Short mmCIF file of C-alpha atoms in Angstrom, two decimals:
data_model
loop_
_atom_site.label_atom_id
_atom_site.label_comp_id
_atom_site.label_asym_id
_atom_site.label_seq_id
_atom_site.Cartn_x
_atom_site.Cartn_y
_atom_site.Cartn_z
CA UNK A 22 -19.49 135.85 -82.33
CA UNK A 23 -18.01 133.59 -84.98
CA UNK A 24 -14.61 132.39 -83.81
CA UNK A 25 -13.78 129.34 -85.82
CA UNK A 26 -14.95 127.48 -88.58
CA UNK A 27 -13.89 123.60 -88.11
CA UNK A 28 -15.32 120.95 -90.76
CA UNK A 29 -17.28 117.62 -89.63
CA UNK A 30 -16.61 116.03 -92.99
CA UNK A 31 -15.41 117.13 -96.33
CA UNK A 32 -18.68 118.47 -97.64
CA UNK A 33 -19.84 120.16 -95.07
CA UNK A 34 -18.31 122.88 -93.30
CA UNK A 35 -20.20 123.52 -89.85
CA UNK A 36 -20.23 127.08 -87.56
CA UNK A 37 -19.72 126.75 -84.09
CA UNK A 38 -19.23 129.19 -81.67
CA UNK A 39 -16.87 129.74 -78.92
CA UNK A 40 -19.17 131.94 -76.91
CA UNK A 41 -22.74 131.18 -76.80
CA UNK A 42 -24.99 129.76 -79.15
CA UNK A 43 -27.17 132.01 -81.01
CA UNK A 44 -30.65 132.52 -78.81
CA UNK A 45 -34.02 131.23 -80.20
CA UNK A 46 -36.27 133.59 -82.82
CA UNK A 47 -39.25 132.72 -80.98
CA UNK A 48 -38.46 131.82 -76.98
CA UNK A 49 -35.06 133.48 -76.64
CA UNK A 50 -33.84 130.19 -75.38
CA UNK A 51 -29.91 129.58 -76.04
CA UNK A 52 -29.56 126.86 -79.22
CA UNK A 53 -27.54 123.83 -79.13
CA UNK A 54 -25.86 121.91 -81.51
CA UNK A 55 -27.27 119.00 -82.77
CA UNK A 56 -26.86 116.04 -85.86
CA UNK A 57 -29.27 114.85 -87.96
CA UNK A 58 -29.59 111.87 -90.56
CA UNK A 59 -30.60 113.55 -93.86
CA UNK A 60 -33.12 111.64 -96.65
CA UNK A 61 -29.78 111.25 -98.81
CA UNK A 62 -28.22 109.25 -95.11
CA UNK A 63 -25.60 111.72 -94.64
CA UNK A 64 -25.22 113.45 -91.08
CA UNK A 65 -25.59 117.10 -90.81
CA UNK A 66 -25.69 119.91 -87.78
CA UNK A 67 -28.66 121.83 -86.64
CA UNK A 68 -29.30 124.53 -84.52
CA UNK A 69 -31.60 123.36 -82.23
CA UNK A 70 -34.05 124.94 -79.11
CA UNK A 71 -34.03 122.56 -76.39
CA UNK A 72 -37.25 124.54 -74.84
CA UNK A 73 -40.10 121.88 -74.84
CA UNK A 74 -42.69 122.96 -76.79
CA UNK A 75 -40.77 125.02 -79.47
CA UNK A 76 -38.41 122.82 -81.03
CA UNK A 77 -37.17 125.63 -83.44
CA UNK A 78 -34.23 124.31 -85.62
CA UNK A 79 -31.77 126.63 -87.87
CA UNK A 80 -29.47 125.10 -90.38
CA UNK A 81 -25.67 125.18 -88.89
CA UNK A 82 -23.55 125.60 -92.56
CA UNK A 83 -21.08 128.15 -92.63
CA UNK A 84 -23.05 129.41 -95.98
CA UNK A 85 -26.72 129.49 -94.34
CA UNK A 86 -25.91 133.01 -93.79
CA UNK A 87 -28.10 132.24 -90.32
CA UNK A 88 -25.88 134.60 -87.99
CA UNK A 89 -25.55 137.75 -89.64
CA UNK A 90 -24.93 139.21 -93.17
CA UNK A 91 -21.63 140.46 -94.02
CA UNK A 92 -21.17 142.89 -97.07
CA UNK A 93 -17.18 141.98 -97.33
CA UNK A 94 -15.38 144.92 -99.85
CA UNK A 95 -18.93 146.28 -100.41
CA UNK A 96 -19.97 143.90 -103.08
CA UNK A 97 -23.51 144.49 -102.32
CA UNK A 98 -25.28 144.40 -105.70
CA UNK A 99 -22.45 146.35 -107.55
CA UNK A 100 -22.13 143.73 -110.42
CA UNK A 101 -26.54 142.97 -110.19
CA UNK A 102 -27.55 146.56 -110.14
CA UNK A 103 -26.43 149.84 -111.91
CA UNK A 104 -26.15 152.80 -109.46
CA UNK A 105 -29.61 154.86 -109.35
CA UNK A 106 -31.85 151.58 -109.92
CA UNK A 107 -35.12 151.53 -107.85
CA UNK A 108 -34.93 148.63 -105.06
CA UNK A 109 -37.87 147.77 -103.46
CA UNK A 110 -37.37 145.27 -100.78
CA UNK A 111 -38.39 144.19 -96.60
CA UNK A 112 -36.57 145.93 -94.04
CA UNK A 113 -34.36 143.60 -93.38
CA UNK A 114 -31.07 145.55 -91.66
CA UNK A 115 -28.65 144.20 -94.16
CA UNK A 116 -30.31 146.11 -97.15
CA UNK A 117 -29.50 149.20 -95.32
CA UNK A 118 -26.38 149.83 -97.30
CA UNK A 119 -28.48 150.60 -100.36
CA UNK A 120 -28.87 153.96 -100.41
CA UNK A 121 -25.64 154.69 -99.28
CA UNK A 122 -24.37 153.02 -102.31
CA UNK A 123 -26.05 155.08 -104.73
CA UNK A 124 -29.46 153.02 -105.27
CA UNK A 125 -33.10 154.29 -104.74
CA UNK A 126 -33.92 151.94 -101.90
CA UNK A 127 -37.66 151.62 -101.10
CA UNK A 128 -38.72 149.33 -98.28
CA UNK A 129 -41.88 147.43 -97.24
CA UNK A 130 -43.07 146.73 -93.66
CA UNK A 131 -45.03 143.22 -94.03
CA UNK A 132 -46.83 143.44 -91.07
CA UNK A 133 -47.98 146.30 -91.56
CA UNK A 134 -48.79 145.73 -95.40
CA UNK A 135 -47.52 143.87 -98.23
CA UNK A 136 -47.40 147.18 -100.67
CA UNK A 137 -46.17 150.55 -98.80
CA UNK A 138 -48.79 153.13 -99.10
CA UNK A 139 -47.08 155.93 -99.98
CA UNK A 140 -44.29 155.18 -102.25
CA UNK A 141 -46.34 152.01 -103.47
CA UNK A 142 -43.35 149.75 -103.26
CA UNK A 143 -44.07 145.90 -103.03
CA UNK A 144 -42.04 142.71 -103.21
CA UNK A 145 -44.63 140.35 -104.78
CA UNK A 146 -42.70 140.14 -108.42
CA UNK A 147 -39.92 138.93 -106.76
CA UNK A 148 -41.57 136.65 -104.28
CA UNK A 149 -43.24 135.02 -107.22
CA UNK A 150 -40.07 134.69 -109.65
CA UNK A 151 -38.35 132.46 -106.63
CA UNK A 152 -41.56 130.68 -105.48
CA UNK A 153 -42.04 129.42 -109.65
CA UNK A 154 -38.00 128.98 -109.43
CA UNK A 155 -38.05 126.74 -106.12
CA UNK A 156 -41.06 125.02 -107.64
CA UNK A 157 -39.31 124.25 -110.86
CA UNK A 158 -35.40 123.15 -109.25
CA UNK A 159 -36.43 121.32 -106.17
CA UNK A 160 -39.62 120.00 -106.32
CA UNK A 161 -39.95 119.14 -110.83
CA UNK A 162 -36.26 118.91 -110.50
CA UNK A 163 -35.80 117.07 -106.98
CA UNK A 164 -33.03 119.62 -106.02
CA UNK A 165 -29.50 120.37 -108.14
CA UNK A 166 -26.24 120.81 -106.74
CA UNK A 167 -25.34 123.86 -105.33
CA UNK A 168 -21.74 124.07 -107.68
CA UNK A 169 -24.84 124.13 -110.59
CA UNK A 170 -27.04 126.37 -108.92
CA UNK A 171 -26.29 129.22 -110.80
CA UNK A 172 -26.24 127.29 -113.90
CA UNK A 173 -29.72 126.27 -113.50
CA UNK A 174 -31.13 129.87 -112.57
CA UNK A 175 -29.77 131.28 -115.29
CA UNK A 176 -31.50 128.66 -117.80
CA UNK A 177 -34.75 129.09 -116.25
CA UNK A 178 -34.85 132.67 -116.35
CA UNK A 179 -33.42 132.68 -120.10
CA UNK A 180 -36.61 130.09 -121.00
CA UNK A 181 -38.76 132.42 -118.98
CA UNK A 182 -38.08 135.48 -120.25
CA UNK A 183 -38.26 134.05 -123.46
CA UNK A 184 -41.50 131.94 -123.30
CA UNK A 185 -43.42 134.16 -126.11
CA UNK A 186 -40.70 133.10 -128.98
CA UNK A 187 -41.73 129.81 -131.36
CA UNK A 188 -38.49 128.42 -131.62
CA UNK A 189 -36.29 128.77 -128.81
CA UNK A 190 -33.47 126.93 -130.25
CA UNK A 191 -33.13 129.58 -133.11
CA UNK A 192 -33.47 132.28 -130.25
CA UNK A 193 -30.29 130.66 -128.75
CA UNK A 194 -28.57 130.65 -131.76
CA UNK A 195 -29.31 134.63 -132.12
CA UNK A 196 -28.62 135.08 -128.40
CA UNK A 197 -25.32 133.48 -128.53
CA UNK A 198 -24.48 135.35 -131.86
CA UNK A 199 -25.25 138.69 -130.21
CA UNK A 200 -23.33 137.70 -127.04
CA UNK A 201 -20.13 136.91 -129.86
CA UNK A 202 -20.98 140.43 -131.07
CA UNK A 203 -20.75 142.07 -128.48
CA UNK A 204 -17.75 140.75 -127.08
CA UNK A 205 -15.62 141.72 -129.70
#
């Protein structure tokens, strides 16, 4: 479905399509491409439903992931998870490759139920570790660039797991020591 990848400016890299446009999640109508004036008064592309009434619009970056997930070289959670850990997640189609990777891959069906009666599996940890995260980088932090992302993720999660300690500079200091440790 993806054909080419062409770039509208230098900072933004936008998907089109040769053939047609992916359809609508909630009227199956065919999408078009649109622009849009951001808050920061840059231009950027949108999917957009021109049904009246639904108005649906999908962000149109190459790295929305908004067409499909691809698992190139079978990366999936190789370096994240050791083989034989316990995944619970929704059954979305691209986790399928779990348990033919070597994981214990439980799945929840939200409309049926939020925890799966018989293995007990739910996704509410999770949910809750990004909802405080989102809370904490885009609305207390008014958003961080995405080449810091990861940067920022892993500070909040050190400070969170670590929330119990008095002195968190001496915990880095021991953290950091161990790390040297360890690497040597």
């Amino acid at each position: 479905m993806l054909d080419r990848v062409s770039s509208l400016s230098s900072r933004e890299r936008i998907v089109e399509s040769t053939e047609d446009n992916a359809p609508c999640h909630k009227c199956n109508t065919e999408m078009q491409i649109k622009r849009r004036k951001c808050r920061n008064g840059e231009w950027t592309a949108i999917f957009r439903c021109p049904k009246r009434g639904c108005r649906t619009t999908r962000s149109a970056r190459a790295d929305s992931r908004f067409f499909h997930f691809t698992d190139l070289n079978q990366r999936c959670n190789k370096r994240e998870c050791e083989a034989g850990s316990e995944i619970h997640s929704d059954e979305w189609a691209a986790y399928g490759c779990l348990t033919s990777r070597g994981f214990v891959h439980k799945t929840v069906n939200h409309q049926i139920s939020y925890v799966d009666a018989n293995t007990g599996a739910h996704t509410q940890n999770i949910e809750r570790s990004w909802l405080d995260a989102k809370i904490k980088l885009l609305n207390k932090m008014r958003g961080v660039p995405l080449h810091h992302l990861q940067s920022y993720l892993d500070h909040y999660y050190w400070r969170l797991y670590r929330q119990d300690r008095s002195n968190l500079f001496l915990t880095m200091l021991e953290d950091i020591l161990n790390n040297v440790n360890e690497s040597q």
